[in-house]
Coordinates of C-alpha atoms and ligand atoms in Angstrom, one line a residue:
X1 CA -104.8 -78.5 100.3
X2 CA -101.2 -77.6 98.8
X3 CA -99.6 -74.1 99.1
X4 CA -97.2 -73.0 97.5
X5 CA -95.4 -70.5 94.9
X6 CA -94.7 -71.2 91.2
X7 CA -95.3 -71.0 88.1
X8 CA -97.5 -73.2 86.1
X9 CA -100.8 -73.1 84.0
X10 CA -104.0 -73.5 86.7
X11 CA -107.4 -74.4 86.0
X12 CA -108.1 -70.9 87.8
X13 CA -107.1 -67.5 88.5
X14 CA -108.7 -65.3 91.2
X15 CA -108.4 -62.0 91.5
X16 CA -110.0 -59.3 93.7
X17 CA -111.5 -56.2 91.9
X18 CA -113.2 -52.9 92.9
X19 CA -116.3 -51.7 92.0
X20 CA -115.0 -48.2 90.6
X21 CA -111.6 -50.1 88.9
X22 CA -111.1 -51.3 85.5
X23 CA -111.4 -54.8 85.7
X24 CA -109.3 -57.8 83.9
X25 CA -109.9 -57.9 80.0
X26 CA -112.1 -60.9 80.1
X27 CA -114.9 -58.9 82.1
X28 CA -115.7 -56.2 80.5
X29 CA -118.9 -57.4 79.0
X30 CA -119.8 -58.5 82.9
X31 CA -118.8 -55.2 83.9
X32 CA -121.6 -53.5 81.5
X33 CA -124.1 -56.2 81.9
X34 CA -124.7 -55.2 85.7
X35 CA -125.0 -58.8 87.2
X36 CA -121.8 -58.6 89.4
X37 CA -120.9 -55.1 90.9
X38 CA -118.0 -55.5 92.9
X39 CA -119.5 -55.3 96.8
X40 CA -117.3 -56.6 98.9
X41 CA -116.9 -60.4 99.2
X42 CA -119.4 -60.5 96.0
X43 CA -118.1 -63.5 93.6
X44 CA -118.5 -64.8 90.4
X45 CA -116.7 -66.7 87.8
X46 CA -115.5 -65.8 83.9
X47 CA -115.0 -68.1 81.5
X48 CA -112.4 -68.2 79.1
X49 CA -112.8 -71.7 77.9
X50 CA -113.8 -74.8 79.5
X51 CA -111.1 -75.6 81.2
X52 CA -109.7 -72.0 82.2
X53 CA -111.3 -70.1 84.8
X54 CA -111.7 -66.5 86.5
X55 CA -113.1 -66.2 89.5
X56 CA -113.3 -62.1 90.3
X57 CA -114.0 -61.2 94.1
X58 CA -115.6 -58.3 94.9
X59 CA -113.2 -55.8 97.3
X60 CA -115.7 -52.8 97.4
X61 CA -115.1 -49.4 96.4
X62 CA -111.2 -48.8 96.0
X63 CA -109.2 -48.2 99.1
X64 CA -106.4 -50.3 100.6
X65 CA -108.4 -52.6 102.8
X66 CA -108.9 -53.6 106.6
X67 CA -107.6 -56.7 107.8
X68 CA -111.3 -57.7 108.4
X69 CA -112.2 -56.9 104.9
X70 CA -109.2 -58.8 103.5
X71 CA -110.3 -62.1 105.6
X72 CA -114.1 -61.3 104.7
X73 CA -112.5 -61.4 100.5
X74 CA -110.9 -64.8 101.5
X75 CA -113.5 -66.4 102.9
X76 CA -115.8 -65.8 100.0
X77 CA -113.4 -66.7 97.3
X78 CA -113.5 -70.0 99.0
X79 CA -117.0 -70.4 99.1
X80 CA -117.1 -70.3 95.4
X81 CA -113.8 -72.3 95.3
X82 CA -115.2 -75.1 96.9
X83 CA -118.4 -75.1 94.2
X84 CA -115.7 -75.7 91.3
X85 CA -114.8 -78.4 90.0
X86 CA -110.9 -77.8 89.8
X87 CA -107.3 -78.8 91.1
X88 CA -105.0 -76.1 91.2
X89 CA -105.4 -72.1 91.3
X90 CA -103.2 -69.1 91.5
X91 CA -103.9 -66.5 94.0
X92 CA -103.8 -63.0 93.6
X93 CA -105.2 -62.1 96.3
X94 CA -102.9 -61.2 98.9
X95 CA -101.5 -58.5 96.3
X96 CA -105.1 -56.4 97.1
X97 CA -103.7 -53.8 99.1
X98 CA -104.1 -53.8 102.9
X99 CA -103.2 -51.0 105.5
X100 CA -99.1 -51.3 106.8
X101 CA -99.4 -55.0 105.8
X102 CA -96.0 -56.9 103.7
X103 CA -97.1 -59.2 100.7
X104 CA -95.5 -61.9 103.2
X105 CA -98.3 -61.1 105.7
X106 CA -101.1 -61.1 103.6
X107 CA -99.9 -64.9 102.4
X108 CA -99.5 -66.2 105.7
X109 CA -102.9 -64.7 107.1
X110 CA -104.6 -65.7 103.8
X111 CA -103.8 -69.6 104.9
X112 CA -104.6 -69.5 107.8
X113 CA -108.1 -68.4 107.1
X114 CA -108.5 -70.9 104.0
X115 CA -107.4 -74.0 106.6
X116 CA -109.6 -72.6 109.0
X117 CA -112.4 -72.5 106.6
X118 CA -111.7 -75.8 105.5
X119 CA -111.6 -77.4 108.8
X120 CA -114.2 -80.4 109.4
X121 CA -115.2 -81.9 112.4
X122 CA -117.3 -84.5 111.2
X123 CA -116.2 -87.5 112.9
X124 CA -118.7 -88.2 114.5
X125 CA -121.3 -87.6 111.3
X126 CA -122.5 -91.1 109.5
X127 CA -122.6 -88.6 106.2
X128 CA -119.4 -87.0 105.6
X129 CA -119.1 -83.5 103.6
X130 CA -117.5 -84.1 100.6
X131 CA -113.6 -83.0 100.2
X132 CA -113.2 -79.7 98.1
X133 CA -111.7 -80.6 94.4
X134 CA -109.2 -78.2 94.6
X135 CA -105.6 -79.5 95.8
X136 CA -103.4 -76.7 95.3
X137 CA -103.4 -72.8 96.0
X138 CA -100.1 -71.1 94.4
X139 CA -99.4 -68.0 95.2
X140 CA -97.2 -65.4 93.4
X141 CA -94.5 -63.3 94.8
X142 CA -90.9 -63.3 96.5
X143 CA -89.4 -64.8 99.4
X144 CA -92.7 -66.6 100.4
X145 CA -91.3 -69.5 102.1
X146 CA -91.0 -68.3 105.6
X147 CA -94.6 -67.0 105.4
X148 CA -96.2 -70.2 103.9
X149 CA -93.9 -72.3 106.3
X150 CA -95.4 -70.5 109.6
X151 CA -98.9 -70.1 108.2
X152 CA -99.2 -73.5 108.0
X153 CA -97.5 -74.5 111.2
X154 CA -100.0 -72.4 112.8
X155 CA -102.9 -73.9 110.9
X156 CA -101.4 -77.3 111.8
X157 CA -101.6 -76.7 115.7
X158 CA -105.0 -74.8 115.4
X159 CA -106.9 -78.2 113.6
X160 CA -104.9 -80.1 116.6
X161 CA -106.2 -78.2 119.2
X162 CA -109.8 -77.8 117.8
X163 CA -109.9 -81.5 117.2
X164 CA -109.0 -82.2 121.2
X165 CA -111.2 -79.0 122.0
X166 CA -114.4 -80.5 120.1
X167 CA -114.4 -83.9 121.4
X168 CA -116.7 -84.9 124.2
X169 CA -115.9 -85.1 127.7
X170 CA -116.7 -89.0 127.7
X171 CA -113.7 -89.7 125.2
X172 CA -111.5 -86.3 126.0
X173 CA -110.6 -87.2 129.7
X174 CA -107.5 -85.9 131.4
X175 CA -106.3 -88.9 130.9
X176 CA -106.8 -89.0 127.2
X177 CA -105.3 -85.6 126.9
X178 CA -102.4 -86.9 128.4
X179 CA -101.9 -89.8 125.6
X180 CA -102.2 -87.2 123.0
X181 CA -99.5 -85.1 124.8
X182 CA -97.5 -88.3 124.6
X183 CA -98.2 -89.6 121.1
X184 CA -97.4 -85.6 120.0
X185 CA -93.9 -85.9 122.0
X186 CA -93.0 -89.1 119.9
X187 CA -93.3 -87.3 116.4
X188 CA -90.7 -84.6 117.2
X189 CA -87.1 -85.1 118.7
X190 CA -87.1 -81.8 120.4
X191 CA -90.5 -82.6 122.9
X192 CA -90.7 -84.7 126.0
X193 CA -93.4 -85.3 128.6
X194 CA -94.0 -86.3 131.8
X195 CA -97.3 -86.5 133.6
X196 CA -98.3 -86.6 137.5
X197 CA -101.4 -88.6 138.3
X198 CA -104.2 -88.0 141.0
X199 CA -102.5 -89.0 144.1
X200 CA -99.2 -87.9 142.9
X201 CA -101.1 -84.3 142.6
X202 CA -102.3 -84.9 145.8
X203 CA -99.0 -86.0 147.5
X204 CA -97.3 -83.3 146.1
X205 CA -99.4 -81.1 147.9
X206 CA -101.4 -79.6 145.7
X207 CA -104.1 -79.2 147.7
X208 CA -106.2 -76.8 145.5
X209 CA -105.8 -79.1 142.5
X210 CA -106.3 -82.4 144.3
X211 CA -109.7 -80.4 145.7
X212 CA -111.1 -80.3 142.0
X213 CA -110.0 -83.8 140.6
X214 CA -111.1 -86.0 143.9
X215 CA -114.5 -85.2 143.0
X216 CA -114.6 -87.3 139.7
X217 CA -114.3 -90.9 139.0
X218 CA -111.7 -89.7 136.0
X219 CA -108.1 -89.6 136.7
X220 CA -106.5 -85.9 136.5
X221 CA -103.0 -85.2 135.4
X222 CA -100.4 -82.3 135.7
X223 CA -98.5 -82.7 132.0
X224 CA -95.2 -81.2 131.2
X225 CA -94.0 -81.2 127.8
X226 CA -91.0 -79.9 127.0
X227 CA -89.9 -78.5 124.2
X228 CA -86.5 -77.8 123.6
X229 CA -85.3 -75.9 120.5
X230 CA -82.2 -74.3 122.0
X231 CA -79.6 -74.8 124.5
X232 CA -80.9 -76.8 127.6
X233 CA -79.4 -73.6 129.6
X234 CA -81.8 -71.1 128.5
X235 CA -84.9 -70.2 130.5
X236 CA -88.1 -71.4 128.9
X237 CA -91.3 -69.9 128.3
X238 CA -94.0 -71.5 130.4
X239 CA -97.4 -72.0 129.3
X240 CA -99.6 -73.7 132.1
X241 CA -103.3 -74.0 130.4
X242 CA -106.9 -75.0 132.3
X243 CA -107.5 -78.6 131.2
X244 CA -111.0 -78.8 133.0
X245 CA -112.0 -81.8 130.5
X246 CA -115.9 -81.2 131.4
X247 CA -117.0 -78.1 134.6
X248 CA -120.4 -79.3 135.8
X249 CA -119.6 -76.9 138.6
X250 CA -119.2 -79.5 141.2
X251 CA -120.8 -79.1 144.7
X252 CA -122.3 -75.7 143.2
X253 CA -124.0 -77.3 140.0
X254 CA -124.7 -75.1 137.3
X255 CA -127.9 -74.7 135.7
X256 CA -128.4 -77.6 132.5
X257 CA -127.9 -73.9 130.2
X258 CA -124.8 -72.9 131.3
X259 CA -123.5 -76.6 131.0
X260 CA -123.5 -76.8 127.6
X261 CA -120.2 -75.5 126.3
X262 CA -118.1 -77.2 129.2
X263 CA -117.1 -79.7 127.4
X264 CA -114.7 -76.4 125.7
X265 CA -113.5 -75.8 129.3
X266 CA -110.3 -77.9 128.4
X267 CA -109.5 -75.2 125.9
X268 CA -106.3 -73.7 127.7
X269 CA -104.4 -77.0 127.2
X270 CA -105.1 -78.1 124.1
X271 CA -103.9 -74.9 122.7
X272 CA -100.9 -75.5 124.7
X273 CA -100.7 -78.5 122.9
X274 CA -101.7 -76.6 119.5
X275 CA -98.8 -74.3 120.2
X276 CA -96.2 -76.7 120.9
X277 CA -97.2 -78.6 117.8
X278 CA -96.6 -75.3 115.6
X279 CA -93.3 -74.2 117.1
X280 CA -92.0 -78.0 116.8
X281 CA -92.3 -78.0 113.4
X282 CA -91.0 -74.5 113.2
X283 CA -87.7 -75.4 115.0
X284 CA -88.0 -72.1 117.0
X285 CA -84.8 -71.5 118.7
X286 CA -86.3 -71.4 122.1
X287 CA -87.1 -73.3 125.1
X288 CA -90.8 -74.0 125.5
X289 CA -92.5 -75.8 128.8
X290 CA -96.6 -76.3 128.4
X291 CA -98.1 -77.4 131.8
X292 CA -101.3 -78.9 131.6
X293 CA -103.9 -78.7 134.7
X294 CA -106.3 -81.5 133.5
X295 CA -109.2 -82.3 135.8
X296 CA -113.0 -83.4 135.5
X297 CA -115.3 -81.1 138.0
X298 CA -118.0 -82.9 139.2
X299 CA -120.2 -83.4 142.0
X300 CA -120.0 -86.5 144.0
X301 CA -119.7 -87.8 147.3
X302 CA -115.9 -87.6 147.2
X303 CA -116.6 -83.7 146.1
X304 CA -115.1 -80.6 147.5
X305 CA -118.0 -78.1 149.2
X306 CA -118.6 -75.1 149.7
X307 CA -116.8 -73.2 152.8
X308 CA -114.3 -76.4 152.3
X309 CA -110.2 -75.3 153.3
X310 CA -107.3 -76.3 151.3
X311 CA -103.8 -76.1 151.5
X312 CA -102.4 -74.8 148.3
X313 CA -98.5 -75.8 146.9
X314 CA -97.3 -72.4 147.9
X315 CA -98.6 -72.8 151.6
X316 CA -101.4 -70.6 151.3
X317 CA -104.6 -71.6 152.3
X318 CA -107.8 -71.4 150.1
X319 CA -111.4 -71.4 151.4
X320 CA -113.3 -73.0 148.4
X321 CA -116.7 -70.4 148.2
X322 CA -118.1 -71.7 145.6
X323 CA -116.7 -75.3 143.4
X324 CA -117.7 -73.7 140.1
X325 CA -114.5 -71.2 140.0
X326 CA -112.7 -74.0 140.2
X327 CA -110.1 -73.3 137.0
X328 CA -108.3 -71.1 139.4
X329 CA -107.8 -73.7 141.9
X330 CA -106.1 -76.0 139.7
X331 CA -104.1 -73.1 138.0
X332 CA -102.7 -71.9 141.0
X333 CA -100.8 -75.0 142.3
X334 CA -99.8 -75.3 138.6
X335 CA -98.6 -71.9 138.4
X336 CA -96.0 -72.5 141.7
X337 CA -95.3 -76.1 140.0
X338 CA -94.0 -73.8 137.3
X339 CA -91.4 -71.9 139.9
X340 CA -89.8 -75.4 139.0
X341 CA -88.5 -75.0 135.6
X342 CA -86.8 -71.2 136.5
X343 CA -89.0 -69.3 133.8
X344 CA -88.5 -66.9 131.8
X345 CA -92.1 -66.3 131.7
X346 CA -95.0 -67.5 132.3
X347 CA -98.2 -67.0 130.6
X348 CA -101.5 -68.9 131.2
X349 CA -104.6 -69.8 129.0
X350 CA -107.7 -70.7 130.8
X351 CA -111.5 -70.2 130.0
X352 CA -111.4 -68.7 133.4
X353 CA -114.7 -66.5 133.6
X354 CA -117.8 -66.0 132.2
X355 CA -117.6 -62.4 133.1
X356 CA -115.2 -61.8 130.4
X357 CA -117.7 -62.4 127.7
X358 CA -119.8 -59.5 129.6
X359 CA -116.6 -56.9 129.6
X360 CA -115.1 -58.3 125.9
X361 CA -117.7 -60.0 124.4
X362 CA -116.8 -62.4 122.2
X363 CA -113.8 -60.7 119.7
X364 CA -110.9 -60.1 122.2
X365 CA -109.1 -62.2 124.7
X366 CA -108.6 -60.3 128.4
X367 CA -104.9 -60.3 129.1
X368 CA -104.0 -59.1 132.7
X369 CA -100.4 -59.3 133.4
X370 CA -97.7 -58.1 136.4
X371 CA -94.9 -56.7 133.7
X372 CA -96.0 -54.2 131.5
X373 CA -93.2 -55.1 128.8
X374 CA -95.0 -58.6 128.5
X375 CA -98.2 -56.9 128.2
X376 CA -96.8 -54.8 125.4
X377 CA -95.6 -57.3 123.5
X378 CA -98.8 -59.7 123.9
X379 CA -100.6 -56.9 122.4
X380 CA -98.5 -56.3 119.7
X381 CA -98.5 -59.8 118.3
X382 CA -102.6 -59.6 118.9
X383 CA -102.1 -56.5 116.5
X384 CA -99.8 -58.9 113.8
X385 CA -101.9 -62.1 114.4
X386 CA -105.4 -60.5 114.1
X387 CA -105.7 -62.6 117.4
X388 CA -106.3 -59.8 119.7
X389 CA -106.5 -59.0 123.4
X390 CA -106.9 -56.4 125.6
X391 CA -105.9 -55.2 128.6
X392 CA -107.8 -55.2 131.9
X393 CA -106.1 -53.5 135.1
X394 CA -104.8 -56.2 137.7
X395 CA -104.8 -53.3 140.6
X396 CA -104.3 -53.9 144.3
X397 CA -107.7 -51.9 145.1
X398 CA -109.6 -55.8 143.5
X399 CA -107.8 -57.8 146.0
X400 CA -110.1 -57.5 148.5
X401 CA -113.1 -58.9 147.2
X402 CA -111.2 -62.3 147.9
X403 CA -111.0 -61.8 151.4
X404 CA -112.3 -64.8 153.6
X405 CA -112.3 -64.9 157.5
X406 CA -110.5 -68.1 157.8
X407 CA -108.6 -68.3 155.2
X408 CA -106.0 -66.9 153.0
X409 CA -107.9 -66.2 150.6
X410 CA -111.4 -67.4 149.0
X411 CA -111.3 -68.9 146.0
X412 CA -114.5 -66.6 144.4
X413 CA -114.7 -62.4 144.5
X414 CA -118.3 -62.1 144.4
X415 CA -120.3 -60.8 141.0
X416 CA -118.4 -57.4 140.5
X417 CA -115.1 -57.7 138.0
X418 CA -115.4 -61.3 138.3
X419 CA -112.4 -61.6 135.4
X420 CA -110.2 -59.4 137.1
X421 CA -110.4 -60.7 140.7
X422 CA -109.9 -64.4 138.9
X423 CA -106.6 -62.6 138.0
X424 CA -106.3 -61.2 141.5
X425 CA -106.7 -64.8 142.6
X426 CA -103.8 -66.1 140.5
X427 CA -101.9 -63.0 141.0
X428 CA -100.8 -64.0 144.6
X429 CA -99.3 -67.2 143.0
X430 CA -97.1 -66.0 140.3
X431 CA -95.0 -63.4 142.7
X432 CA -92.0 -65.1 141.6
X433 CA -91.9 -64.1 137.9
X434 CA -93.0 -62.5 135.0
X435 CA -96.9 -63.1 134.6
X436 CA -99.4 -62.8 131.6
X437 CA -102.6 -64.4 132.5
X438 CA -105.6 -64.7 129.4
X439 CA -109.2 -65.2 130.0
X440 CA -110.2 -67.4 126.7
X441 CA -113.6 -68.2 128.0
X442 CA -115.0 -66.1 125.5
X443 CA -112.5 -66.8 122.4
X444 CA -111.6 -70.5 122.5
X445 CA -115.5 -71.5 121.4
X446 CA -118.0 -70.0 119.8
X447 CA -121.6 -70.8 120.0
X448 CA -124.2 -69.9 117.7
X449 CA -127.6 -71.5 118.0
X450 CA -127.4 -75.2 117.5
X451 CA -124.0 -74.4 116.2
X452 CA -120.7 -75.0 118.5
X453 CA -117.0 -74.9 117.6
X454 CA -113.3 -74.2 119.4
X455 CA -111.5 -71.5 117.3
X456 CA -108.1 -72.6 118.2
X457 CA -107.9 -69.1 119.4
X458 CA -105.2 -68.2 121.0
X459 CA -102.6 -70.0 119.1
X460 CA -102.5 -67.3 116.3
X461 CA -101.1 -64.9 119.0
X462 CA -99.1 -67.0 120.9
X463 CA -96.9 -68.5 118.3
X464 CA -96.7 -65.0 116.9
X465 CA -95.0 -63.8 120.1
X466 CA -92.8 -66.6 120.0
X467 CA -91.9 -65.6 116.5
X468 CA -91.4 -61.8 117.5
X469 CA -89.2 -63.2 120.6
X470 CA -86.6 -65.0 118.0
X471 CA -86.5 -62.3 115.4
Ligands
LIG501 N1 -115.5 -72.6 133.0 C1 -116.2 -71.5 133.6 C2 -116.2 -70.2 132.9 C3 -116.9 -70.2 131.6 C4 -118.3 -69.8 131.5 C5 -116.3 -70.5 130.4 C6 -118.9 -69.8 130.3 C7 -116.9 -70.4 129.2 C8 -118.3 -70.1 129.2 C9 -115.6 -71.3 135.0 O1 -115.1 -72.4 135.7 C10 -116.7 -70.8 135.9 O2 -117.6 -71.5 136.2 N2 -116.5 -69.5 136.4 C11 -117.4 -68.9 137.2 C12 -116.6 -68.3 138.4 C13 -117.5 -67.8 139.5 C14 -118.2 -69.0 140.2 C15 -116.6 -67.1 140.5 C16 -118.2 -67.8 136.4 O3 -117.6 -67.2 135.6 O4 -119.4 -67.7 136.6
LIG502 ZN1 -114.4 -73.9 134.4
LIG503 MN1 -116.6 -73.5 136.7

């Protein structure tokens, strides 16, 4: 679908009314015959002639309204939208009132919920869902551009990401993410990539990496992509994301339950990838490096047990507990890879623990960081991108639940705070700079019954922190 702003007749108008407002001329006689009252996300359409249509959407009583409301009022005019059998609309929507939030806003946040609602993954579906009729949204208003621009940049990187995300672990293997990092790089000037391969990992000495790849028949890959958007001087942001293509748990198998879903255990990178698609076509006038730790877990007679010792990039030494918290042992030697390109900062994305999901549930990412300024401003753009996260201490008082007799460290803190001791965990290898670490395990995918889906969560926040950072 087309976004845009002008002026020109539509086949539809939709507007937003409340239940205790006067509502547009044409539905006045609805109004008194009772059959639509206004609740919020309510819909229904007017016609004025055949061709000429009004499609009202209930906002509730009157009262500027919540961000949630405002995204409940989208998605429902689209339900209906998709029922009509029409090609262009104007929008009126994002002139409903909503608390401290600019006309520009309210665009940009309303595409990004129409693309998301619009995304399909049906490729793998003999019976395709018919495409929606309608082919162009207009909105009305001033100095829109920016906002449509970046709303759709965003929605671009999100259907990337989801579409990596949502593909199987028999086609989505590191190595396949690493072609799509490539065939990305080729469609912009400004991105490059370069990619280290098993026994480069493991020559390296990334001994913590190389102890969750050797387990699998698959490949694994470390996958820089640069992107550079201003002068090759600057310091770039790092992202380094958990590319565990599919966590069986190893040598510590999980149960067949808590399998299902680890196919989503690649998140991380692919909204690396997400991101880097959005701020490439956005020409953001910064310097951008996405590391990718991409790995299979599995068990196997080349696998890593239990009690195992490694030797991490940084020196220190890990004793492996337990092969199912095995995102932090590829994220660490990718975090001290990072030391490499002199950050800025660094943030990762990984779908770290399940224990997040106990503390935050499903609705916020957990951010634990080692500079309170970055954890500011994370939370702030979860506050502009509806994208949110929240804190979680990263005290020195957790550190000892990783405590093993012959190691360094161990690589798992027991049952108690199990997100913030993962953070603990990657703490001790990101001494060097500025540090944002976020949990995604319960935001990148949602699952709902027989239903399963990535999000594209975080990109939302992330691209609207490196939006904040240029303005
Ligand atoms: N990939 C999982 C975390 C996860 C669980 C993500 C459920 C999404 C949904 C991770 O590798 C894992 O297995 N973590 C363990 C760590 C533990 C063994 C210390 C966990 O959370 O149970
Ligand atoms: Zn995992
Ligand atoms: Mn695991």
């Amino acid at each position: 679908m087309k976004f845009s702003v002008k002026n020109k007749p539509v086949d539809c108008l939709i507007v937003g009314v409340f239940k205790d407002q006067p509502w547009p001329d044409l539905s006045q006689t609805l109004k008194k015959s009772g059959d639509f009252s206004g609740n919020l996300g309510e819909c229904w359409v007017v016609y004025k002639d055949p061709a000429t249509r009004l499609l009202l959407v209930g906002c509730g009583k009157f009262a500027p309204l919540k961000e949630r409301d405002y995204k409940k009022v989208i998605l429902s005019s689209l339900k209906t939208l998709s029922t009509l059998n029409i090609a262009t609309a104007q929008n009126l929507l994002p002139q409903l009132s909503v608390e401290k939030r600019s006309l520009a806003w309210k665009t940009k946040y309303a595409i990004e919920i129409y693309r998301g609602g619009l995304y399909r993954f049906d490729q793998f579906k003999s019976e395709k869902k018919p495409k929606m009729a309608l082919k162009e949204m207009i909105f009305r208003g001033k100095n829109l551009d920016k906002a449509i621009q970046q709303g759709l940049a965003i929605a671009d990187g999100m259907d990337f990401s989801k579409n990596l995300s949502n593909l199987p672990s028999n086609i989505c293997t590191p190595t396949y993410l690493a072609k799509e990092a490539e065939k990305l790089s080729k469609d912009f000037k400004t991105l490059s990539v370069k990619t280290l391969n098993k026994s480069q990992i493991k020559k390296l000495g990334m001994g913590a990496f190389y102890a969750v790849a050797k387990g699998s028949a698959q490949d694994a890959k470390l996958v820089s992509v640069t992107y550079q958007g201003t002068a090759k001087n600057k310091a770039p942001i790092v992202f380094v994301g958990k590319g565990i293509t599919f966590d069986t748990g190893g040598i510590s198998l999980k149960q067949p339950d808590g399998m299902i879903g680890m196919k989503y255990d690649m998140s991380g990178a692919a909204v690396i990838l997400g991101i880097i698609k959005a701020i490439a076509e956005l020409k953001l006038p910064i310097n951008v490096v996405g590391l990718l730790a991409c790995a299979e877990n599995m068990p196997s007679g080349e696998a890593s047990k239990p009690e195992d010792i490694v030797q991490t990039l940084s020196g220190q030494t890990v004793e492996i507990m337990n092969t199912d918290a095995e995102g932090r042992l590829v994220l660490c030697d990718a975090l001290t890879y990072a030391e490499r390109f002199k950050p800025e900062i660094v943030i990762d994305i990984a779908t770290l623990t399940y224990a997040v999901m106990v503390a935050l549930g499903q609705h916020a990412t957990a951010l634990l960081s080692n500079n309170e300024t970055l954890a500011k401003d994370l939370l702030a753009a979860g506050d502009d991108s509806q994208d949110r996260v929240w804190q979680l201490p990263l005290w020195d008082d957790y550190q000892e639940q990783l405590n093993s007799p012959f190691a360094d460290m161990s690589n798992s803190g027991g049952r108690l705070a199990g997100t913030i001791t993962a953070a603990c965990f990657l703490s001790r290898f990101t001494k060097k700079f500025k540090w944002a670490h976020l949990d995604v395990a319960g935001t990148a995918a949602l699952m709902a019954g027989t239903d399963r889906y990535a999000t594209g969560r975080p990109i939302p926040l992330l691209v609207q922190y490196l939006i904040n950072r240029c303005e």
